[in-house]
mmCIF file of C-alpha atoms in Angstrom:
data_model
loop_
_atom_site.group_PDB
_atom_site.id
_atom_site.type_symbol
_atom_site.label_atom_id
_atom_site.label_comp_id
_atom_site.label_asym_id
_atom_site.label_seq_id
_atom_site.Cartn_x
_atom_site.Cartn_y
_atom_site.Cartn_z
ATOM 1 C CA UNK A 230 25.826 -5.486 -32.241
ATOM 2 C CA UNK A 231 25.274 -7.026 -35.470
ATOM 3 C CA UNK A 232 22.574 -10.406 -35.747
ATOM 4 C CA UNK A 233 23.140 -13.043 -37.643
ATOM 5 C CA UNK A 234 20.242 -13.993 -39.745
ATOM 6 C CA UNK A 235 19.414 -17.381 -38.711
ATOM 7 C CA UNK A 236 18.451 -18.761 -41.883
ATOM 8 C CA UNK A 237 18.450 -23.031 -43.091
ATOM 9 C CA UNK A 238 20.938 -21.234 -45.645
ATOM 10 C CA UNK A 239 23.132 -20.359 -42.346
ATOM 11 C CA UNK A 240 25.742 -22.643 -40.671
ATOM 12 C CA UNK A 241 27.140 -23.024 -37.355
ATOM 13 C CA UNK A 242 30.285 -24.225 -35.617
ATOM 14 C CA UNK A 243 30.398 -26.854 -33.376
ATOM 15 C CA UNK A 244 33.302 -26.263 -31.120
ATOM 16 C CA UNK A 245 33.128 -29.330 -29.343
ATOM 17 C CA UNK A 246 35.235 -31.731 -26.681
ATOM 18 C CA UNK A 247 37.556 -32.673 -29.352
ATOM 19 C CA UNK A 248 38.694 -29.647 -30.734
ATOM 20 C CA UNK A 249 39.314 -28.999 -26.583
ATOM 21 C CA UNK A 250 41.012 -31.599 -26.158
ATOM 22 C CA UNK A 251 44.917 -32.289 -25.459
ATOM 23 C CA UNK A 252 44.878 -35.616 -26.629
ATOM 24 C CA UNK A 253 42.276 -34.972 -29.684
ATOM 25 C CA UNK A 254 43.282 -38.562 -31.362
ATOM 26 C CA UNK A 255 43.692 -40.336 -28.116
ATOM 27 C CA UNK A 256 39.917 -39.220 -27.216
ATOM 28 C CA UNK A 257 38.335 -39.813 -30.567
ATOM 29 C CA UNK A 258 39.347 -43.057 -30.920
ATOM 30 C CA UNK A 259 37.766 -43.940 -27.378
ATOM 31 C CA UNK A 260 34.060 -42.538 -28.438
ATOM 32 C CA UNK A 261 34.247 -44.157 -31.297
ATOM 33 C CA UNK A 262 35.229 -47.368 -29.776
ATOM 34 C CA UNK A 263 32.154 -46.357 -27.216
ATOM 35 C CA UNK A 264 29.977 -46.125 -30.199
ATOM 36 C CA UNK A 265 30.947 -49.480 -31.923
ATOM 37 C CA UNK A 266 30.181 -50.702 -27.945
ATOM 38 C CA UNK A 267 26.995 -48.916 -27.547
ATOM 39 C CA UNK A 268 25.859 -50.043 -31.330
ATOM 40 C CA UNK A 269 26.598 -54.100 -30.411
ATOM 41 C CA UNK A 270 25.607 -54.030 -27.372
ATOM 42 C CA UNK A 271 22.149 -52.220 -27.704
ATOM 43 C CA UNK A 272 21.487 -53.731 -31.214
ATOM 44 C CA UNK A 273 22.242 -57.184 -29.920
ATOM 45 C CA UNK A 274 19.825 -56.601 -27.159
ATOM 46 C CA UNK A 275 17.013 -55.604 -29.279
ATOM 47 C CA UNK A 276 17.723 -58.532 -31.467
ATOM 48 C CA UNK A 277 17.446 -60.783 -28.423
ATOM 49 C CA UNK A 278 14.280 -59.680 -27.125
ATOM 50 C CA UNK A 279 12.449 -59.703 -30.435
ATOM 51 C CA UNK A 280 13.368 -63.022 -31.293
ATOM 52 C CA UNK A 281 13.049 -64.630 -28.040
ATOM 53 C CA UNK A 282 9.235 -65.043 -27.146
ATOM 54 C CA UNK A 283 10.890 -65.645 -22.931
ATOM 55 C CA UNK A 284 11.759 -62.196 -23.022
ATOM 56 C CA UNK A 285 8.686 -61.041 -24.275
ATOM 57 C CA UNK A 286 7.922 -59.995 -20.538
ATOM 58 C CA UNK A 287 7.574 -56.187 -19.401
ATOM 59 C CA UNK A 288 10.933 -55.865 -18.020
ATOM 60 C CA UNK A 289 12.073 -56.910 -20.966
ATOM 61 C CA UNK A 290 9.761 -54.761 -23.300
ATOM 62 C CA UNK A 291 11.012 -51.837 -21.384
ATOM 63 C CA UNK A 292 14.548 -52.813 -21.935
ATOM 64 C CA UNK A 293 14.029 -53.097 -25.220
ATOM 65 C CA UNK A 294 12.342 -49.619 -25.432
ATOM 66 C CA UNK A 295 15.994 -48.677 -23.858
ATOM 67 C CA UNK A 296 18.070 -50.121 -25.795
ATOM 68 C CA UNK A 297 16.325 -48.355 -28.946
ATOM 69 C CA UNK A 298 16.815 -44.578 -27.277
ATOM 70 C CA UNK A 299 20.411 -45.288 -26.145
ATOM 71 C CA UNK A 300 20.843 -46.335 -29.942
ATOM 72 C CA UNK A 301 19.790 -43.693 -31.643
ATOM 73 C CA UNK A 302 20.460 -41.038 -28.939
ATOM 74 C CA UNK A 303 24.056 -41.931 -29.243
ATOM 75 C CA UNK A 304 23.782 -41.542 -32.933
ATOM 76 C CA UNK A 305 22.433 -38.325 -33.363
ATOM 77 C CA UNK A 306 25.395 -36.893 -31.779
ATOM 78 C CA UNK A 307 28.733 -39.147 -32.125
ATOM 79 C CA UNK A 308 29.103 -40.589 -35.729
ATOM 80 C CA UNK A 309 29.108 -36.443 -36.727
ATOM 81 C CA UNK A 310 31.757 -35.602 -33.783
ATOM 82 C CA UNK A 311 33.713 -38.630 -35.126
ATOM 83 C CA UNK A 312 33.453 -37.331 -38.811
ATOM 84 C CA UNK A 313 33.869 -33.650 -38.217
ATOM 85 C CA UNK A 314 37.109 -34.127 -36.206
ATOM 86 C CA UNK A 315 38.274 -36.592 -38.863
ATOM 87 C CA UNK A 316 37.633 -33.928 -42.048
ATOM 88 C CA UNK A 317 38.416 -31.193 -40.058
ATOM 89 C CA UNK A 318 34.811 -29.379 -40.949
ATOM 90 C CA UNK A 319 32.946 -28.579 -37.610
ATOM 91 C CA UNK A 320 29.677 -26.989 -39.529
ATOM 92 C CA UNK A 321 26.156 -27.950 -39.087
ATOM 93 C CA UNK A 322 23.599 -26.295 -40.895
ATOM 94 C CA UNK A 323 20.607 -24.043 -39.166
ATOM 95 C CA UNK A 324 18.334 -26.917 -40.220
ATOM 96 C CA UNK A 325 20.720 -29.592 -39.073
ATOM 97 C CA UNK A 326 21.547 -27.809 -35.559
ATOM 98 C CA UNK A 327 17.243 -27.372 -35.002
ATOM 99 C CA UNK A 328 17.214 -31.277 -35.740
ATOM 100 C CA UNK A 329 19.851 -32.592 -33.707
ATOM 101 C CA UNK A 330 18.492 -30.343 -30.791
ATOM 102 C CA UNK A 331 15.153 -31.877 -31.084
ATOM 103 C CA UNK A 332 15.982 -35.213 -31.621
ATOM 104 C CA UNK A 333 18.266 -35.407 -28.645
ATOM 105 C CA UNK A 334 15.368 -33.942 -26.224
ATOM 106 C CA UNK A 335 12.981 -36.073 -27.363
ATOM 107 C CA UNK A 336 15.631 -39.367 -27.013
ATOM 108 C CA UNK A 337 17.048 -37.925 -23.677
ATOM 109 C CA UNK A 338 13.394 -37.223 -22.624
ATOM 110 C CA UNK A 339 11.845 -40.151 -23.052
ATOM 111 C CA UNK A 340 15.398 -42.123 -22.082
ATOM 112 C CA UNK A 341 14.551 -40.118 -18.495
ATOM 113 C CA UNK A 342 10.588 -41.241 -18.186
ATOM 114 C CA UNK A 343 11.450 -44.544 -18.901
ATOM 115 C CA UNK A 344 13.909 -44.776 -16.593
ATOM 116 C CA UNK A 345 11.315 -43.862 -14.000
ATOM 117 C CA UNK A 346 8.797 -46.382 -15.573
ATOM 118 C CA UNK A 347 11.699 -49.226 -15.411
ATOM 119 C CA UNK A 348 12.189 -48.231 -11.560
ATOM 120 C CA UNK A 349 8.293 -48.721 -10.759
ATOM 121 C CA UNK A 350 8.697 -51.917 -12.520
ATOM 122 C CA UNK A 351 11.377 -53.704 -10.474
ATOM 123 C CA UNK A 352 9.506 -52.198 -7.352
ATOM 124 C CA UNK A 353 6.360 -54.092 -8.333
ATOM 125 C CA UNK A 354 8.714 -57.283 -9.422
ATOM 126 C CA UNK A 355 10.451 -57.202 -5.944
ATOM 127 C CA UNK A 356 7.750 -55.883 -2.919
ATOM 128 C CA UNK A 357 4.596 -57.135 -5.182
ATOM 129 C CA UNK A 358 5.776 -60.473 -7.173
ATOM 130 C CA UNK A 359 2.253 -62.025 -6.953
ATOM 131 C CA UNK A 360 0.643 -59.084 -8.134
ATOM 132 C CA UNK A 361 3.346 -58.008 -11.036
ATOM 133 C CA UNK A 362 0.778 -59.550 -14.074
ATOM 134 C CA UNK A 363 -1.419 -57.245 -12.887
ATOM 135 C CA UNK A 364 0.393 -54.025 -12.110
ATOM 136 C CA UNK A 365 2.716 -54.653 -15.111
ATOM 137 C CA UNK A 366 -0.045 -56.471 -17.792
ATOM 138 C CA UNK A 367 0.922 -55.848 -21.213
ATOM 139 C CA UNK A 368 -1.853 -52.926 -21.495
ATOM 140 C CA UNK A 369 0.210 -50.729 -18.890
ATOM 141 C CA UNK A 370 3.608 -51.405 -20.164
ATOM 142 C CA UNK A 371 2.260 -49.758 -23.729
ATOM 143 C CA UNK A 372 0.906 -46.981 -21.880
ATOM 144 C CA UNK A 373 4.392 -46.171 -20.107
ATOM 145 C CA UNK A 374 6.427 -46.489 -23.215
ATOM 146 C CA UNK A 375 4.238 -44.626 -25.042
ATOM 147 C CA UNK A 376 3.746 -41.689 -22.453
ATOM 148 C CA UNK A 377 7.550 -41.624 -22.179
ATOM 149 C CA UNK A 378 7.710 -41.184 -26.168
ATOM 150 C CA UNK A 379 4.530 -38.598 -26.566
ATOM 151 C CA UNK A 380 5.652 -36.432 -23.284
ATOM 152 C CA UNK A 381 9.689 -36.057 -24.360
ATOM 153 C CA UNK A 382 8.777 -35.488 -27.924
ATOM 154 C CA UNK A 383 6.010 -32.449 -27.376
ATOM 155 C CA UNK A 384 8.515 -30.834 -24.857
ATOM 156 C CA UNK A 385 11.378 -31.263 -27.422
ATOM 157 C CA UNK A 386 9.310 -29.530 -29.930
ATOM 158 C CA UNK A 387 8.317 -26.767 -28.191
ATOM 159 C CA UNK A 388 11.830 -26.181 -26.984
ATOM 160 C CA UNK A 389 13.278 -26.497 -30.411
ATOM 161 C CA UNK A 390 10.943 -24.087 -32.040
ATOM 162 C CA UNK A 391 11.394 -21.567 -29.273
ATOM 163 C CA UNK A 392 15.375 -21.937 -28.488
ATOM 164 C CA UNK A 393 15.933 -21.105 -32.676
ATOM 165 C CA UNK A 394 13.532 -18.420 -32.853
ATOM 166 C CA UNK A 395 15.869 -16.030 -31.347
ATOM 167 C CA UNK A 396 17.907 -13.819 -33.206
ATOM 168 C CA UNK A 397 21.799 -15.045 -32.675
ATOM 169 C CA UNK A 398 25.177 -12.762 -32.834
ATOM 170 C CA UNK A 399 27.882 -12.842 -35.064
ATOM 171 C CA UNK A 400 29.966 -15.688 -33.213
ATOM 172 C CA UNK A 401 28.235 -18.729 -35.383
ATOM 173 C CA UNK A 402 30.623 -21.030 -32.562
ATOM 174 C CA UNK A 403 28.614 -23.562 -30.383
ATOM 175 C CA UNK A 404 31.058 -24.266 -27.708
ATOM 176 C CA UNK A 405 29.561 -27.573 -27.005
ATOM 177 C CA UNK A 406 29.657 -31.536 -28.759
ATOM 178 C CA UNK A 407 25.976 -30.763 -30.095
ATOM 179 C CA UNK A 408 23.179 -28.334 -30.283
ATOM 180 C CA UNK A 409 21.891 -28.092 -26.767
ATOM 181 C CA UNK A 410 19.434 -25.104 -25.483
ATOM 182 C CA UNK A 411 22.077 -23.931 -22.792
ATOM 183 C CA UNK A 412 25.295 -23.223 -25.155
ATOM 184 C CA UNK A 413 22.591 -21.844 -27.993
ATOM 185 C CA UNK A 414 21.367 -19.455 -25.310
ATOM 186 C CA UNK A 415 24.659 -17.799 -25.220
ATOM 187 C CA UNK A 416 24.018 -16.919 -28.587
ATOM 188 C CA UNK A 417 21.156 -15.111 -28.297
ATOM 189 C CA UNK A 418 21.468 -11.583 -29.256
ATOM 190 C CA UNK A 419 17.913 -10.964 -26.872
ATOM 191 C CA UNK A 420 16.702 -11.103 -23.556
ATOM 192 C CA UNK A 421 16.488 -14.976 -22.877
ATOM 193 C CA UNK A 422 15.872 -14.630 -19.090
ATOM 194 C CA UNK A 423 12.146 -15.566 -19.019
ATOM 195 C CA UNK A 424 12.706 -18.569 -21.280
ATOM 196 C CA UNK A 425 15.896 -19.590 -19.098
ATOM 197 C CA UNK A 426 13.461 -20.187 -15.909
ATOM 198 C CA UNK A 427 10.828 -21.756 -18.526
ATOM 199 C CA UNK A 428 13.892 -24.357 -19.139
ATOM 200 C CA UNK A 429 14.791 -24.791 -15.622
ATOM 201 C CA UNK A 430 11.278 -25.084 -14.648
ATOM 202 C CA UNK A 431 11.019 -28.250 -17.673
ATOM 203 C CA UNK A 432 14.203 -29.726 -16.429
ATOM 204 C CA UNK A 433 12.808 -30.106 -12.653
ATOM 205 C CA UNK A 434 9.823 -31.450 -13.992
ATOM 206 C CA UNK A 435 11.227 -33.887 -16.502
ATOM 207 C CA UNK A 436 14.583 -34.709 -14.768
ATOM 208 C CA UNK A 437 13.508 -34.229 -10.407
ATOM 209 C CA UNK A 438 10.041 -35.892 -10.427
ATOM 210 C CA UNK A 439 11.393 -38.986 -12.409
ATOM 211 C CA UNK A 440 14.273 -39.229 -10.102
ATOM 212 C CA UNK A 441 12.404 -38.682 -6.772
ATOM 213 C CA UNK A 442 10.059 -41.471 -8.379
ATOM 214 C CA UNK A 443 13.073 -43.791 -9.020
ATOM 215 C CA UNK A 444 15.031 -42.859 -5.412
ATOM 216 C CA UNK A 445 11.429 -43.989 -3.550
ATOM 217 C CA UNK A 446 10.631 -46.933 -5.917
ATOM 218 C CA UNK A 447 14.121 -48.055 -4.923
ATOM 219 C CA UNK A 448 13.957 -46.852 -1.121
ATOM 220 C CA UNK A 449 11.265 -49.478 -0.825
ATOM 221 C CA UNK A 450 13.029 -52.090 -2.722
ATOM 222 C CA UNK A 451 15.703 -51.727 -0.014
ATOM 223 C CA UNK A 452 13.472 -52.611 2.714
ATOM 224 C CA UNK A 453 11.911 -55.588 1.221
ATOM 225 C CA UNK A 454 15.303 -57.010 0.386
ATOM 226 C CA UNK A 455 17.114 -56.055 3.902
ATOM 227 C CA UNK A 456 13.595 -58.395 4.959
ATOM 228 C CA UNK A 457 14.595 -61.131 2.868
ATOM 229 C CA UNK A 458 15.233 -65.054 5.116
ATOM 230 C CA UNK A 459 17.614 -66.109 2.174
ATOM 231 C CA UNK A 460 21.056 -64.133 2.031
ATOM 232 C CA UNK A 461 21.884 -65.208 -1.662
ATOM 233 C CA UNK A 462 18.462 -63.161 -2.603
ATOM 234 C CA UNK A 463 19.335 -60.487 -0.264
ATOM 235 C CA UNK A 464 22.614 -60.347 -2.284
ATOM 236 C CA UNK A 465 21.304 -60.612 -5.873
ATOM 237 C CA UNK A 466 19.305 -58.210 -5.204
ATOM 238 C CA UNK A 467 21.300 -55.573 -3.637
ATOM 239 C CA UNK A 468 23.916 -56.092 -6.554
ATOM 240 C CA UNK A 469 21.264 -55.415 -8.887
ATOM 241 C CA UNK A 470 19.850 -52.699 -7.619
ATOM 242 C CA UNK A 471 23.397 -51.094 -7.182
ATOM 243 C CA UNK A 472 24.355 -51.129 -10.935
ATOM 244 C CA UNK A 473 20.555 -49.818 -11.750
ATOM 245 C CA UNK A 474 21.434 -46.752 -9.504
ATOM 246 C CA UNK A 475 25.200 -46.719 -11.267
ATOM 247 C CA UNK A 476 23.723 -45.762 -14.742
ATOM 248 C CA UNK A 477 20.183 -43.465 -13.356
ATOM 249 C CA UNK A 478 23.186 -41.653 -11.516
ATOM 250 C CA UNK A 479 25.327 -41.254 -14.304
ATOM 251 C CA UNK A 480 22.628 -40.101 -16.561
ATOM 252 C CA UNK A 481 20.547 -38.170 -13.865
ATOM 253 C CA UNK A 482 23.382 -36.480 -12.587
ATOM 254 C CA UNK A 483 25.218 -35.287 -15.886
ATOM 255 C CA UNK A 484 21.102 -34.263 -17.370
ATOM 256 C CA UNK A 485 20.611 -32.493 -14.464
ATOM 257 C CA UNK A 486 23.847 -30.618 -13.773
ATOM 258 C CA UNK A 487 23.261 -28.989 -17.372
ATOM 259 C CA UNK A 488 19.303 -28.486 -17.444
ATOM 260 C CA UNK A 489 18.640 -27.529 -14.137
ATOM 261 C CA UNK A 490 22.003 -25.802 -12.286
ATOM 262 C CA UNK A 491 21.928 -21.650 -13.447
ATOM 263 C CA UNK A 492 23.987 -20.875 -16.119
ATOM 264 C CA UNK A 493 26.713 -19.025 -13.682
ATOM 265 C CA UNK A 494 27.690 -22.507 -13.186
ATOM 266 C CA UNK A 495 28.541 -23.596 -16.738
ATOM 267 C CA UNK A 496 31.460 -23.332 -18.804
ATOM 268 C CA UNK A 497 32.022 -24.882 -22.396
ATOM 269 C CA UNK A 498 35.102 -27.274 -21.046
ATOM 270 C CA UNK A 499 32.789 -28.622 -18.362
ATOM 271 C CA UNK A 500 29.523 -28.613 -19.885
ATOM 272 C CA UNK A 501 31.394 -30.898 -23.038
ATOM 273 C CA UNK A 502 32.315 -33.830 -20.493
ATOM 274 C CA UNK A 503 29.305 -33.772 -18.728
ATOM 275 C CA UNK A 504 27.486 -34.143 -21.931
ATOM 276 C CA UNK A 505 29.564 -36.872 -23.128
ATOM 277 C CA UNK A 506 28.270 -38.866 -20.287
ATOM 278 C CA UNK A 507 24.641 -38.668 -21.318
ATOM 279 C CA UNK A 508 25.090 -38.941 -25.294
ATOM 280 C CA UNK A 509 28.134 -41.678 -25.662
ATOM 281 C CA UNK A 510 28.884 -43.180 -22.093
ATOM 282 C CA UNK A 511 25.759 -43.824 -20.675
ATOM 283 C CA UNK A 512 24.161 -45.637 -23.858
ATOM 284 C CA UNK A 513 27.318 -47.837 -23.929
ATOM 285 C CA UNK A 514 27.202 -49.151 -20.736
ATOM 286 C CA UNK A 515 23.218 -49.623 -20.129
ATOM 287 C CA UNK A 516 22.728 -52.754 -22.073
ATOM 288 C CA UNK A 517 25.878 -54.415 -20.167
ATOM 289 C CA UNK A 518 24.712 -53.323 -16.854
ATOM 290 C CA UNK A 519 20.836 -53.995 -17.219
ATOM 291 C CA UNK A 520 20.677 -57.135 -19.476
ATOM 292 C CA UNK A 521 24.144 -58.568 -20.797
ATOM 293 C CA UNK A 522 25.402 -59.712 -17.865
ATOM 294 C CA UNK A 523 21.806 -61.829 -16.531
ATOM 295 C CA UNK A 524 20.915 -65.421 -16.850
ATOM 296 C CA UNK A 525 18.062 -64.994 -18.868
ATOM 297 C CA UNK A 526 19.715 -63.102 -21.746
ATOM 298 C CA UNK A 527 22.591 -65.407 -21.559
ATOM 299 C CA UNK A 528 20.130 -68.003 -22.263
ATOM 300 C CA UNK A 529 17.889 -66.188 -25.351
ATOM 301 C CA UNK A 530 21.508 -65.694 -26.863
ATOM 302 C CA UNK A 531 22.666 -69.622 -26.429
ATOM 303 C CA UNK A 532 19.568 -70.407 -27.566
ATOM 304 C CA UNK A 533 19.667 -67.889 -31.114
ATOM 305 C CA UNK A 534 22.620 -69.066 -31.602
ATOM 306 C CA UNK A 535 21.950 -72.419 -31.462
ATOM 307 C CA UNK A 536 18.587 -71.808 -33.736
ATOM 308 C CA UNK A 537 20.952 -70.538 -36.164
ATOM 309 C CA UNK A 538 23.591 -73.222 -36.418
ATOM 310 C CA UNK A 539 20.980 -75.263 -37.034
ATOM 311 C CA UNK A 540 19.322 -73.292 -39.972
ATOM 312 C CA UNK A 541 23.050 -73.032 -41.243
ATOM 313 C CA UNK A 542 23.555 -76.599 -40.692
ATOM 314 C CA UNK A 543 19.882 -77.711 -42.653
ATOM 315 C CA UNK A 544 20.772 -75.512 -45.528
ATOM 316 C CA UNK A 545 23.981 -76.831 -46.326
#
């Protein structure tokens, strides 16, 4: 069989979930209405934290930290899914494919440490509150959200470098909505067996130990609150926790179904919805389920607002 010189000269295709799709216009207009979502939502949340000095809690900081990955994971991959559907030119350069790949392991990476991180914090918040400024002091919350950043970026690197050193066939098509180790793999004109367990062996330790992490932290939460004398904190509690585990399943579940599952149970229709629910669904609906909807970011956002009518109003 012929290889394909994998050169930056070279291009390949990206047969993604549009191209797949019945309804092609139908669907692209709903991710890009997700984007717009996920863009005002998550840039209105980093606005409000920043400016706010009330939300400059760690809760809060680690929000904030989320918001930022959901923004930029979601566009590394769906302003070019928009735009190739709506020129009709699904290419993306060797180059380009290498850094999409490695910018959307490092995003998704650090997206799932933090997640963990943001768990261990509402655990502390809920079964410790008296000893949360200590647990969670200002020192610590750097030290997560930096981990979380250092940790997903080396393993994206590594993974990049070593998923586009193979030599690929002559079928330049990526049957996927971005370049993603699995659909590359299928590529490879070489023995990728070894480096297949290497993956799943990274995706149990960056996906499962975060999640088993998150499932205790959250285990215990339950216990404290079912302990609770006062039903309306029993209740508030409980709903929160319930639309935490809403979005860590969502994300968890679509992350893990393509990183760690064998490859006998993927196909390019399936693996293209599942990673729509990591790259465009997920980022949209985290800031509406984590902050949006509480009574403290109601209040930072009355309270902007009203700082800025009265700028407007004093310089008129």
């Amino acid at each position: 069989m012929e290889l394909w010189n994998s050169t930056l000269g070279s291009s390949f295709i990206l047969v993604g979930i549009l191209n797949d799709s019945g309804f092609p216009e139908l669907l692209c207009a709903t991710i890009t209405v997700l984007y717009i979502l996920a863009l005002t939502s998550n840039g209105l949340l980093l606005l409000l934290i920043t400016m706010d000095v009330r939300l400059h809690v760690p809760v809060y900081l680690l929000l904030r930290q989320l918001s930022l990955i959901d923004l930029l994971f979601t566009t590394v991959v769906t302003p070019k899914t928009i735009m190739d559907f709506l020129l009709g030119d699904n290419t993306i350069s060797f180059g380009g494919c290498a850094l999409q790949m490695f910018l959307a392991l490092t995003l998704g990476g650090a997206e799932d440490l933090l997640l963990a991180f943001m768990a261990y914090d509402r655990y502390v918040a809920i079964c410790h509150p008296f000893k949360y400024m200590i647990f969670m002091r200002p020192r610590i919350c750097r030290l997560m959200v930096t981990t979380s950043w250092v940790l997903a970026s080396l393993s994206a690197l590594g993974h990049t470098i070593y998923t586009m050193h193979f030599p690929f066939c002559m079928s330049l098509e990526i049957r996927h909505l971005l370049c993603e180790i699995p659909p590359l793999l299928k590529l490879a004109c070489a023995d990728t067996s070894t480096y297949e367990l290497l993956v799943y062996v990274t995706g149990v330790t960056f996906l499962l130990l975060p999640l088993s992490a998150i499932v205790t932290s959250y285990t215990l939460i339950l216990f404290t609150v079912l302990c609770m004398p006062s039903n309306e904190g029993r209740k508030k509690a409980l709903v929160t926790c319930s639309s935490h585990l809403t979005v860590v399943g969502m994300f968890y579940g679509a992350a893990t179904f393509m990183y760690v599952l064998p490859s006998s149970f993927h196909n390019p229709r399936q693996d293209n919805i599942i990673s729509v629910f990591y790259t465009i669904v997920t980022p949209a609906l985290n800031p509406l389920i984590y902050s949006l909807r509480n009574k403290e970011v109601k209040g930072a956002l009355r309270r902007v607002v009203e700082k800025y009518m009265l700028s407007a109003q004093s310089t008129i």
